[in-house]
Coordinates of C-alpha atoms and ligand atoms in Angstrom, one line a residue:
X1 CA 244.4 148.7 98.0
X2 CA 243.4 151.7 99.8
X3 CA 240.2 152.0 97.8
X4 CA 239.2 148.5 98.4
X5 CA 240.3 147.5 94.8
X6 CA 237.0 149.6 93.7
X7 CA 235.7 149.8 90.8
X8 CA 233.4 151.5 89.0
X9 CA 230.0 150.0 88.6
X10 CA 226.8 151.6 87.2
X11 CA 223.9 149.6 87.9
X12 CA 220.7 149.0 86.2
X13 CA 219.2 152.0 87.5
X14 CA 221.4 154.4 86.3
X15 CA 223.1 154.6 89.8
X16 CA 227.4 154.9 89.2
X17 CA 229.0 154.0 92.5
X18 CA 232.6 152.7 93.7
X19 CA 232.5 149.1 94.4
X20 CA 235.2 147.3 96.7
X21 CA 236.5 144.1 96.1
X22 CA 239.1 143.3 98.4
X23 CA 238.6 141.3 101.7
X24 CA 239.0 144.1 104.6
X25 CA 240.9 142.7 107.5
X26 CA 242.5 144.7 110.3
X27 CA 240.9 147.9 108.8
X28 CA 242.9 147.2 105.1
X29 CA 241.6 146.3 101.8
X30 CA 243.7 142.9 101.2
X31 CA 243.5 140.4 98.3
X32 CA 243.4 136.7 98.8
X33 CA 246.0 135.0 99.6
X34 CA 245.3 132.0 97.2
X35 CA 243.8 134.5 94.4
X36 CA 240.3 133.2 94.6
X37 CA 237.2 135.2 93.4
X38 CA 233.9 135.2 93.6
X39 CA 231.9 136.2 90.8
X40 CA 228.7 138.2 91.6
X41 CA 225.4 137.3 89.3
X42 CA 222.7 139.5 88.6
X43 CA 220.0 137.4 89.0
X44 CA 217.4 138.9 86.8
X45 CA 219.8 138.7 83.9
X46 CA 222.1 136.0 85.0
X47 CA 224.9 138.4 84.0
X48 CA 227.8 138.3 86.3
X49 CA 228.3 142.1 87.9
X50 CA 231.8 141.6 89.0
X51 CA 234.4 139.4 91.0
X52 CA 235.3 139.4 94.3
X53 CA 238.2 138.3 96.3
X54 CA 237.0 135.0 97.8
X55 CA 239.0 134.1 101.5
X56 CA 240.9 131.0 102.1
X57 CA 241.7 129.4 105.0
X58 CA 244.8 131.9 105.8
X59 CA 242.8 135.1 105.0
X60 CA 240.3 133.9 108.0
X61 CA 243.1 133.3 109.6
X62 CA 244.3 136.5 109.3
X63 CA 241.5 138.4 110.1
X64 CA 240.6 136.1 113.6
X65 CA 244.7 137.7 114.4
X66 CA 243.0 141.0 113.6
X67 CA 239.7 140.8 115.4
X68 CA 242.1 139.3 118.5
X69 CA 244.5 142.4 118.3
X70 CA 241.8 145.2 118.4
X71 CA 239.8 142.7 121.2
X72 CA 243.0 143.9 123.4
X73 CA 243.4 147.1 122.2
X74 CA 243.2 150.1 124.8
X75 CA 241.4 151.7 122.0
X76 CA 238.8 149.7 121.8
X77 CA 238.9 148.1 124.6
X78 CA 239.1 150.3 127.0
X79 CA 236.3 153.0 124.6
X80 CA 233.7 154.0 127.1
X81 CA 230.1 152.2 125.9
X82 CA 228.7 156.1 125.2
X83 CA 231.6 156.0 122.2
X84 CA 231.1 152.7 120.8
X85 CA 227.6 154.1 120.9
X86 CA 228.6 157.3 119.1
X87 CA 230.5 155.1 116.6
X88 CA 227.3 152.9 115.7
X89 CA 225.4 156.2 115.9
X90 CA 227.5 157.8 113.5
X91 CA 227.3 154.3 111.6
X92 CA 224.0 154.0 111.3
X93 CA 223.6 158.2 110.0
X94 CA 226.3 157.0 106.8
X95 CA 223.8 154.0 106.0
X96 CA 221.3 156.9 106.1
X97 CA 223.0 159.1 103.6
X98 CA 224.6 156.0 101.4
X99 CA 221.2 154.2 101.3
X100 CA 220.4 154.8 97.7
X101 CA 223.3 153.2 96.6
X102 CA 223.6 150.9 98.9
X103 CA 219.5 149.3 97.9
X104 CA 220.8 149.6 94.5
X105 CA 223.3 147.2 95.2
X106 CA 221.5 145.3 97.1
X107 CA 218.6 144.8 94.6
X108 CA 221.0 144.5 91.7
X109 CA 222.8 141.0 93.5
X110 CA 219.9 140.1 95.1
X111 CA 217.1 140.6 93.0
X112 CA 214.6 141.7 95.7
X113 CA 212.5 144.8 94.4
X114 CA 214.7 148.4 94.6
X115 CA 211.2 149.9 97.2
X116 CA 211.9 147.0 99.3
X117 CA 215.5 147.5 99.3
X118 CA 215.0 151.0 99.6
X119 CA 212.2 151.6 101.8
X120 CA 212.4 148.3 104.1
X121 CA 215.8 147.3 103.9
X122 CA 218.0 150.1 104.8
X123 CA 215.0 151.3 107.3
X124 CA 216.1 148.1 109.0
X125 CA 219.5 148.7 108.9
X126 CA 220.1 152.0 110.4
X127 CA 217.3 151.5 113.1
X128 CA 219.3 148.2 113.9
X129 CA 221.9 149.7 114.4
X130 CA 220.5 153.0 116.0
X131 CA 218.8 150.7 118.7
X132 CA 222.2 148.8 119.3
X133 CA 223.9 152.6 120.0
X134 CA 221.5 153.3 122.5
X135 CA 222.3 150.2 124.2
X136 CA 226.7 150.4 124.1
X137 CA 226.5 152.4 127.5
X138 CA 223.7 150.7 129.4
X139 CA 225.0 146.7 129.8
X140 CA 225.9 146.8 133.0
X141 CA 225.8 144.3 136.1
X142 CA 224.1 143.8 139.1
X143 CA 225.7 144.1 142.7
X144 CA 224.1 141.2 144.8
X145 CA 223.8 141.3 148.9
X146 CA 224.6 138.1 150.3
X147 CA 225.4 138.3 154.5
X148 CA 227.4 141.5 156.5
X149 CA 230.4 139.8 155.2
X150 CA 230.4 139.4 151.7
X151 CA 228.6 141.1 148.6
X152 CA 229.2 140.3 145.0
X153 CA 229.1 142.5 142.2
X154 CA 228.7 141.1 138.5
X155 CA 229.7 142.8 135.4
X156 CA 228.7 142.4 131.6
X157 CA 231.5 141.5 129.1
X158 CA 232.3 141.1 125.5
X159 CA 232.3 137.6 124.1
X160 CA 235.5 138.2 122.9
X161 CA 236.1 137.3 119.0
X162 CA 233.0 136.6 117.2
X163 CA 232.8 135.0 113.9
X164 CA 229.3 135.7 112.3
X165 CA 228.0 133.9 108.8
X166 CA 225.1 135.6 107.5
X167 CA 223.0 134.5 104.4
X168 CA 221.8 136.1 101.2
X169 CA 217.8 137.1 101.4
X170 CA 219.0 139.8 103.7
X171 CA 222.1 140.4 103.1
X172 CA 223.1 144.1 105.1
X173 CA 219.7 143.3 107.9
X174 CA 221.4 140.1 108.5
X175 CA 224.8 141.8 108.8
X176 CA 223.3 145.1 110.7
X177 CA 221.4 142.4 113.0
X178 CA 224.8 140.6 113.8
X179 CA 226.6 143.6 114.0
X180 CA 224.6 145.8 116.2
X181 CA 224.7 143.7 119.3
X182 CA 228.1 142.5 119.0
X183 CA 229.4 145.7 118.6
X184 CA 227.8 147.4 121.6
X185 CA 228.5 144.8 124.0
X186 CA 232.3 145.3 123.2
X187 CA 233.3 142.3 120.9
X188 CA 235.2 141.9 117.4
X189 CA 233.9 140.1 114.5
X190 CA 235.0 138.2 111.7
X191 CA 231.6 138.3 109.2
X192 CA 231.4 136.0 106.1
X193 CA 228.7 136.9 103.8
X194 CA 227.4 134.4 101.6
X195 CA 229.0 133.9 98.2
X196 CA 224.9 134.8 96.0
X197 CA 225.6 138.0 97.8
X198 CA 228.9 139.5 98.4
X199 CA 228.9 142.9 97.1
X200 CA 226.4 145.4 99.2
X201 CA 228.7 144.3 102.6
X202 CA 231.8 145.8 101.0
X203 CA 230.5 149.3 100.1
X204 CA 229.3 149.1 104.2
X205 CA 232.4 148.4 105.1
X206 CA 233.8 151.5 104.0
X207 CA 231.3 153.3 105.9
X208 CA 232.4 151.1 109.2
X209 CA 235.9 152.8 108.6
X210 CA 234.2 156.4 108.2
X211 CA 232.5 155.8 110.9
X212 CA 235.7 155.7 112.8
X213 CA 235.6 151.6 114.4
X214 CA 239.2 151.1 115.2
X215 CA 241.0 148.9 112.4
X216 CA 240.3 144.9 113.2
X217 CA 237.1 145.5 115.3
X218 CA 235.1 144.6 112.0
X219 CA 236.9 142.3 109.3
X220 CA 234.3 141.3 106.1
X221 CA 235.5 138.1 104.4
X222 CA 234.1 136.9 101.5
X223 CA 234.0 133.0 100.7
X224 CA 232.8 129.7 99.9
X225 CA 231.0 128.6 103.1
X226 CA 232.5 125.3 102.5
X227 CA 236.0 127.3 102.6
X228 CA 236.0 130.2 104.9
X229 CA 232.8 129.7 106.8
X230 CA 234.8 126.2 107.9
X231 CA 237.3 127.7 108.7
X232 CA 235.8 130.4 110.6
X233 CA 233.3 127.7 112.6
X234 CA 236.2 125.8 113.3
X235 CA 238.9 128.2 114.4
X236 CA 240.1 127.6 117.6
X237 CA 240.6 131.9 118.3
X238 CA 237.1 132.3 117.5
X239 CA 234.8 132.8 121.0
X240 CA 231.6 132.5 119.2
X241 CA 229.5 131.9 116.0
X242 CA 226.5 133.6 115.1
X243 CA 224.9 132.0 112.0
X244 CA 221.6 132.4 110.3
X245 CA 220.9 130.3 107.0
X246 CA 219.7 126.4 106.4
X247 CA 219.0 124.0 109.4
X248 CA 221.3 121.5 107.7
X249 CA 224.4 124.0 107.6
X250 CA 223.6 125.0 111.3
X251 CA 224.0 121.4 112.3
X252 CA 227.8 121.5 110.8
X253 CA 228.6 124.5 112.6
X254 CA 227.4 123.4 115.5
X255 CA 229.8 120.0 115.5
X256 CA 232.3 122.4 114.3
X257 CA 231.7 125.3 117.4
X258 CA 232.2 121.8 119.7
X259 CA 236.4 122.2 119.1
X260 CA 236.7 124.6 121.5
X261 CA 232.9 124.8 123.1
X262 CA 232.4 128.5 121.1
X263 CA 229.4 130.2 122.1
X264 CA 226.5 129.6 119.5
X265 CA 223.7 131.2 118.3
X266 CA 221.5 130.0 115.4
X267 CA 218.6 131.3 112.9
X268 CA 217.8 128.5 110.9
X269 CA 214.6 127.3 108.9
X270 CA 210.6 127.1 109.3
X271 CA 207.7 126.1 108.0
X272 CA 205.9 128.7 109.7
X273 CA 202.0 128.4 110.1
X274 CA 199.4 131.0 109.6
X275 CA 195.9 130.0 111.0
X276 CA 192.7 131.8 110.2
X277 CA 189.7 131.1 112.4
X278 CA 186.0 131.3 111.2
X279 CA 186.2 134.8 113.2
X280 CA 188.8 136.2 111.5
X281 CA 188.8 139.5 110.0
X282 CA 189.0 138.0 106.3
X283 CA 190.6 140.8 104.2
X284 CA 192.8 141.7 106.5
X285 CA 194.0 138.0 106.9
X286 CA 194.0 137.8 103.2
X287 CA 196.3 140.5 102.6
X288 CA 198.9 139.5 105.5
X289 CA 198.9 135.8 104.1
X290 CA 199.8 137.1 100.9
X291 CA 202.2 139.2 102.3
X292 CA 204.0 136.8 104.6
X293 CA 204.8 134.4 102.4
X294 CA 204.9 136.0 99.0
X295 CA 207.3 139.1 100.0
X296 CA 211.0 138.9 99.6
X297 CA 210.1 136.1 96.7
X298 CA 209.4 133.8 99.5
X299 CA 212.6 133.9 101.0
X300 CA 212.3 134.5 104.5
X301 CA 213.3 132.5 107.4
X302 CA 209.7 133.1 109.0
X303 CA 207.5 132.7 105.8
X304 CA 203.8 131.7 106.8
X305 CA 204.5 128.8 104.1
X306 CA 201.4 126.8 105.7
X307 CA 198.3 128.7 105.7
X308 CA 195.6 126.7 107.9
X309 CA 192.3 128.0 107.2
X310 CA 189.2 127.0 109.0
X311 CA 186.5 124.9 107.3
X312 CA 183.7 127.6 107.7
X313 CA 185.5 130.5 106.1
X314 CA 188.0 128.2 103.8
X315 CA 186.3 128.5 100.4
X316 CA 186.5 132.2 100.5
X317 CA 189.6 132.4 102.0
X318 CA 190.4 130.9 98.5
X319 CA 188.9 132.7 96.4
X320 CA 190.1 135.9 97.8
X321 CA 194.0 135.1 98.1
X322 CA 193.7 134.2 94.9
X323 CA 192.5 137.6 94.0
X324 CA 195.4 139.0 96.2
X325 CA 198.0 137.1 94.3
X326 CA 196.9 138.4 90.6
X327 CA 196.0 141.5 91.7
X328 CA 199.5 141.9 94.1
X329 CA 202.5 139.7 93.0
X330 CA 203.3 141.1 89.8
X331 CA 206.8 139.4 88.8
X332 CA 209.4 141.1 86.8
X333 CA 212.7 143.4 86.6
X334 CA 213.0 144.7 90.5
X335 CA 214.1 148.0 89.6
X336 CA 210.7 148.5 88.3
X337 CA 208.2 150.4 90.7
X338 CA 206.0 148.4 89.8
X339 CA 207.2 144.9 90.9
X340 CA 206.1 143.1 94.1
X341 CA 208.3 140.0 93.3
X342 CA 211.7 140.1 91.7
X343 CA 213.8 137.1 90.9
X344 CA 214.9 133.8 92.6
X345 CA 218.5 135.1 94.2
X346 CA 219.8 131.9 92.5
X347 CA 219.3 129.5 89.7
X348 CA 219.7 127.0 92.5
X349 CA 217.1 128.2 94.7
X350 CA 214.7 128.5 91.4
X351 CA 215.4 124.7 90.6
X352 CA 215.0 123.8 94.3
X353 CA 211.5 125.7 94.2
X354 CA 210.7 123.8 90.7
X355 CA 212.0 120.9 92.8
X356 CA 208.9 120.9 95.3
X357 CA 206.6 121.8 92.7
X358 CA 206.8 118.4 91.1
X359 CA 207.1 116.7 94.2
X360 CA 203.9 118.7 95.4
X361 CA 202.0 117.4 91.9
X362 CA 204.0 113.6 92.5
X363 CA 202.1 113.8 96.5
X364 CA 198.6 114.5 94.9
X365 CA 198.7 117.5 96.0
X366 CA 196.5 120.3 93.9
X367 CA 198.1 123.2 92.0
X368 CA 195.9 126.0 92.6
X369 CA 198.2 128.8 90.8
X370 CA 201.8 129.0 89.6
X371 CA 204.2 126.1 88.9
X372 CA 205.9 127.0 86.2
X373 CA 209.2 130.0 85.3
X374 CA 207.8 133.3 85.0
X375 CA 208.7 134.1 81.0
X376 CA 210.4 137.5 81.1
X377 CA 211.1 140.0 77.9
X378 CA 214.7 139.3 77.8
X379 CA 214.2 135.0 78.4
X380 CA 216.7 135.8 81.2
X381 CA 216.3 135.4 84.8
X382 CA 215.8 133.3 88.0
X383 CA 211.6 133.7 88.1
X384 CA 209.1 131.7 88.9
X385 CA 205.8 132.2 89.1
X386 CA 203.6 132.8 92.6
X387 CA 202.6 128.9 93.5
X388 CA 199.7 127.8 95.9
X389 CA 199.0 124.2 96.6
X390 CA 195.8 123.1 98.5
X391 CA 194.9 119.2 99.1
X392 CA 197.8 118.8 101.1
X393 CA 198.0 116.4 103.9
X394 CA 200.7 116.9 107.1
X395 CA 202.4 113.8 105.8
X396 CA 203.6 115.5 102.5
X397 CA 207.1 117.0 102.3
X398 CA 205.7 119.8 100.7
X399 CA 203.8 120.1 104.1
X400 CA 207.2 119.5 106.0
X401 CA 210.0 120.9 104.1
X402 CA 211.0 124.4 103.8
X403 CA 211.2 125.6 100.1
X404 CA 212.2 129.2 100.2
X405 CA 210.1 130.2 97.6
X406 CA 206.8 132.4 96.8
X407 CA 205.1 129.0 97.2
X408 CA 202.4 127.8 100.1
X409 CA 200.3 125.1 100.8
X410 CA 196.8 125.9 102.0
X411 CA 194.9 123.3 104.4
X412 CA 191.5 122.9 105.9
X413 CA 190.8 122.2 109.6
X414 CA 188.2 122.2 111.8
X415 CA 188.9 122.8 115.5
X416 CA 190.9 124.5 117.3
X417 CA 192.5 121.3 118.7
X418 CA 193.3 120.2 115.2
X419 CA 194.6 123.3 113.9
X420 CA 197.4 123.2 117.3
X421 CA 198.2 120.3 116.0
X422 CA 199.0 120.8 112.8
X423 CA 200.9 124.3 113.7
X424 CA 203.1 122.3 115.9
X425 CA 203.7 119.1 113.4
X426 CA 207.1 120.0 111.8
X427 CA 210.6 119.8 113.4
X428 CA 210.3 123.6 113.2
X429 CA 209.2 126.1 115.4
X430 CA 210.0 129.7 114.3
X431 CA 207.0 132.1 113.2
X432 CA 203.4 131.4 113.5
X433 CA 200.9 133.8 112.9
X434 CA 196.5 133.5 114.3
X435 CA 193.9 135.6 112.7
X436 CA 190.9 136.1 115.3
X437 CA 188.8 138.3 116.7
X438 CA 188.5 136.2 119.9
X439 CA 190.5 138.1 122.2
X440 CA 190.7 134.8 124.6
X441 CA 191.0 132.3 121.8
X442 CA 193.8 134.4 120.1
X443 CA 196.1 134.7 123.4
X444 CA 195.2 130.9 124.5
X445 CA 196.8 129.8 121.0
X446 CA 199.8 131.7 121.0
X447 CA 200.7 130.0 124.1
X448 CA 200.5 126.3 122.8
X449 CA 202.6 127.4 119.2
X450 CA 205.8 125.7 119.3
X451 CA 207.1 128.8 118.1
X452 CA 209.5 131.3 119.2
X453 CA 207.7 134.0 117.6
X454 CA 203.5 134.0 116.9
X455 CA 201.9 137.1 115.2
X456 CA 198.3 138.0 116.5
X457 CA 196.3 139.1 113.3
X458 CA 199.9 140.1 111.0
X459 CA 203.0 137.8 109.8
X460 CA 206.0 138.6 110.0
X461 CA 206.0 142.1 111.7
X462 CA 209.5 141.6 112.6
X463 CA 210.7 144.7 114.6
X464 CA 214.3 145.3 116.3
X465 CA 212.7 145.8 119.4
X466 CA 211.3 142.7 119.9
X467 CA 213.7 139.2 120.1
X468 CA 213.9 137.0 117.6
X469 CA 214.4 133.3 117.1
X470 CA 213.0 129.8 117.0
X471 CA 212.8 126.9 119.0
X472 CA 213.0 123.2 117.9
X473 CA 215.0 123.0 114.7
X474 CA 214.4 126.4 114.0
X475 CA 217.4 127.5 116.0
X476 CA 219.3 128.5 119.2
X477 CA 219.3 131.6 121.0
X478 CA 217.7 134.9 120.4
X479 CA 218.6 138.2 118.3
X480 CA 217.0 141.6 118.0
X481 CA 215.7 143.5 121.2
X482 CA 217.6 143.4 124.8
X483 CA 217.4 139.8 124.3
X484 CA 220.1 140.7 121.3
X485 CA 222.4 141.3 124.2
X486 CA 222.6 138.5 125.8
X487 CA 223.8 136.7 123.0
X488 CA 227.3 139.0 122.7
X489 CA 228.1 139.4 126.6
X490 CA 229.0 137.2 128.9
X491 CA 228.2 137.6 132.9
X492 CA 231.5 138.1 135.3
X493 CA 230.9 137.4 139.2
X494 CA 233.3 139.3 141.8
X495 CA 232.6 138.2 145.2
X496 CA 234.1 140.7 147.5
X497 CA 234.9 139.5 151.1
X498 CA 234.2 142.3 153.9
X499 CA 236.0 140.4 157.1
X500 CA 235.0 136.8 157.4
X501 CA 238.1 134.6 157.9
X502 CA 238.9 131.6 156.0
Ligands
LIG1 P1 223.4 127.8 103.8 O1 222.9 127.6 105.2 O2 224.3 126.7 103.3 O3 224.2 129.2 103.7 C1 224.1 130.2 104.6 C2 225.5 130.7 105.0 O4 226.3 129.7 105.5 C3 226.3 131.3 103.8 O5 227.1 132.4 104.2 C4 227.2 130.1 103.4 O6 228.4 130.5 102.8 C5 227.5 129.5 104.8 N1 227.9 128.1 104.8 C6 227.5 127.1 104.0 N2 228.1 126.0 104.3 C7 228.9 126.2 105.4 C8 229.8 125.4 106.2 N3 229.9 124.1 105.9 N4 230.4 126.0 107.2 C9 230.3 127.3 107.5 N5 229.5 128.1 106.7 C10 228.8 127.6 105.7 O7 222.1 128.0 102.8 P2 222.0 128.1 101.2 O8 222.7 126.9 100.6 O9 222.4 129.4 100.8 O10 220.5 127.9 101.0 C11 219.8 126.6 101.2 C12 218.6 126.7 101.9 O11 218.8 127.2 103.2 C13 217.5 127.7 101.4 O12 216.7 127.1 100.4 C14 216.7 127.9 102.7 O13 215.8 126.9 102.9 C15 217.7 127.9 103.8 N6 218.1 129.3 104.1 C16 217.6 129.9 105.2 C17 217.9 131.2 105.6 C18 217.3 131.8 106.7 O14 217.1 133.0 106.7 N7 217.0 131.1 107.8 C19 218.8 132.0 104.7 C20 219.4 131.3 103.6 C21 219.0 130.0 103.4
LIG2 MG1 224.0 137.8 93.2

């Protein structure tokens, strides 16, 4: 399978590219060992794109063997941090001149416009991993006086094997964000994308072998997360597990990281508020609520799904993100220029989303906009339309409850004081965002956020500069920025005796 089992695929856009199949372990295109596939939907036409080889127990087996192997190997081991710099470098420069095709697979399994895809996506990728390059050769240690005796010296090492389950709204970030830092601090990694998504990660996976990565440093398995992401969580040769997806899933891995105390970090859900004081500059709060919780259809970890607008400034608020939503979220085929919001990835995320719409109407809540599919030309599709509920009340679970959907509640408040206290009255804590002109007022918020991110006047800038991560049930540990580091290198202390005797 020296091709990766391609085959030829042409996409919706007229784009013709090679797509692998195979499960690449140890730097070869394998098939499962128990013949399992995953079949790929297009999820604006519920038309399946292609099958996959899907990994069993023994395929993560094999690749955790492989990832150990090339952890030992002089040749990777032993690489200077300047070339596993020049190997991401040259990594990130094939994502640059692959790009099209790989947003076109991205857009065609995930259903997120082909401009976002494009222009956003890919952008992440490459810079991701362009920032991660610059780092390989600059993780170093400390040396540490202690008396005339003694001095200690520490020194940064990989992890070891790292097993890393990513999710579907982002499929190749999420990989790109995983990847980066474990890659310049030294490890190996075992990466299970998730089953709605499988295909974009194999075309990249060819470009990791281009790129020159010695075979096993990076092995992409495909499977069922209650198959191989099990039994990557649970393998007793795995060092660590790097997971982003659902706070309920993240509590599994956790109990199954306990077997042998593997390193953890976690992404998991929000309920992310945005507040808008009187002060606020109001179209350019308008336009960033709109933004940060209708992009991506919704799906984003850090969504501002709870907009909190103050009393004084709340009825036009209203009327003006109303305005933004007809006038911006215009739903259809994502491969259409003109499309802000493509498809649900799933039909199980769509019923989820029509889910908390009737629970929203059951709570008394008030349907401002939306609530129903999004009827298409072809009858076909995972869409739903834009949804905004106001008369909520922080006891609702549409208030409490993460939906993953272009769908947001809008509340009133009145002081500041109230406004902390709603931000802060969910078991998450991820993004937050405060519109303001108040220079003091905006800072003095953003400190009492139980948040591990908070936006001053945007939502969800995310940048790879800058860590990432949440606190409460929002997740453990940080990505993105030097904080990124951290979480794939482990300190080493040598304490070096000069002369004292024993
Ligand atoms: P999920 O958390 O179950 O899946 C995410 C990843 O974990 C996938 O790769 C999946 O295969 C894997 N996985 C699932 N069960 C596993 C297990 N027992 N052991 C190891 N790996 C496992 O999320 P799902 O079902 O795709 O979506 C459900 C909800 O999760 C969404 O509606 C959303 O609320 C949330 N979610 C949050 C994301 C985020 O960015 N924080 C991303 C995806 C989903
Ligand atoms: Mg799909």
């Amino acid at each position: 399978m020296a091709d990766g089992c391609a085959v030829q695929l042409t996409a919706p856009n007229g784009v013709t590219f090679p797509q692998p199949t195979g499960l690449f372990i140890g730097g070869q295109w394998v098939k499962s060992s128990l013949g399992k596939t995953i079949t790929s939907i297009d999820p604006s036409t519920e038309k399946p794109i292609v099958a996959v080889q899907a990994g069993s127990v023994k395929d993560i087996d094999d690749a955790v063997s492989a990832a150990r192997r090339a952890l030992q190997d002089p040749s990777w081991r032993d690489l200077p941090g300047t070339e596993r710099g020049q190997l991401l470098h040259r990594l990130a420069g094939l994502v640059d001149e692959h790009k099209e095709t790989l947003a076109t697979i991205e857009t065609w399994d995930n259903g997120k416009p082909y401009s976002v895809s494009l222009n956003e996506d890919m952008g992440e990728v490459a810079g991701t991993l362009r920032y991660y390059a610059g780092f390989a050769d600059k993780v170093f240690g400390q040396v540490i006086e202690t008396t005339a005796d003694k001095f200690a010296y520490t020194i940064r090492e990989p992890i070891g094997v790292c097993g890393q389950i990513i999710p579907w709204n982002y499929p190749l970030a999420m990989a790109a964000w995983k990847l980066g830092p474990a890659l310049a601090c030294g490890n190996t990694v075992v990466l299970k994308p998730a089953e709605q998504t499988p295909l974009s990660i194999l075309y990249f996976a060819n470009l990791v072998r281009q790129a020159g990565f010695p075979p096993g440093v990076v092995n992409i398995v495909n499977g069922f997360g209650a198959e191989a992401g099990k039994a990557l969580a649970s393998h007793e040769d795995v060092d660590k597990i790097a997971f982003t997806g659902s706070t309920a899933t993240a509590k599994d891995i956790m109990r199954m990281a306990a077997s042998n105390l593997k390193n953890i970090t976690l992404e998991t859900g929000g309920k992310s508020p945005l507040v808008v004081f009187d002060d606020a500059e109001l179209e350019n709060a308008v336009e960033w609520a709109h933004a940060g919780i209708m992009s991506n259809q919704g799906q984003i970890c850090t969504a501002t799904s709870r907009i909190l607008v103050q009393a004084g400034i709340f009825d036009q608020f209203m009327e003006a993100f109303k305005k933004q939503v007809r006038n911006v979220s215009t739903v259809g085929d994502p491969f259409d220029s003109n499309t802000f919001q493509g498809p649900q990835v799933s039909k199980a995320q769509l019923d989820r989303i029509k889910d908390f719409i009737s629970v929203g109407k059951a709570e008394g809540a008030n349907l401002e906009m939306g609530g129903q599919p999004q009827a298409t030309a072809g009858g076909k599709g995972y869409f739903i339309q834009p949804t905004v509920f106001t008369g909520v009340n922080p006891q609702m679970r549409i208030f409490q409850e993460e939906v993953f959907g272009p769908f947001v509640t809008i509340s009133k408040f009145e002081s500041e004081e109230e406004a902390v206290a709603l931000c802060n009255g969910t078991q998450y804590g991820l993004g937050s965002a405060v519109f303001t002109t108040n220079l003091t007022k905006a800072h003095r918020v953003a400190r009492r956020i139980e948040a591990g991110m908070v936006w001053i006047n945007s939502s969800n800038d995310s940048d790879w500069r800058i860590p990432f991560g949440g606190v409460k049930q929002s997740g453990i540990g940080r990505e993105l920025g030097e904080a990124g580091l951290e979480a794939y290198s482990t300190v080493k202390a040598i304490h070096v005796n000069m002369r004292s005797k024993l």
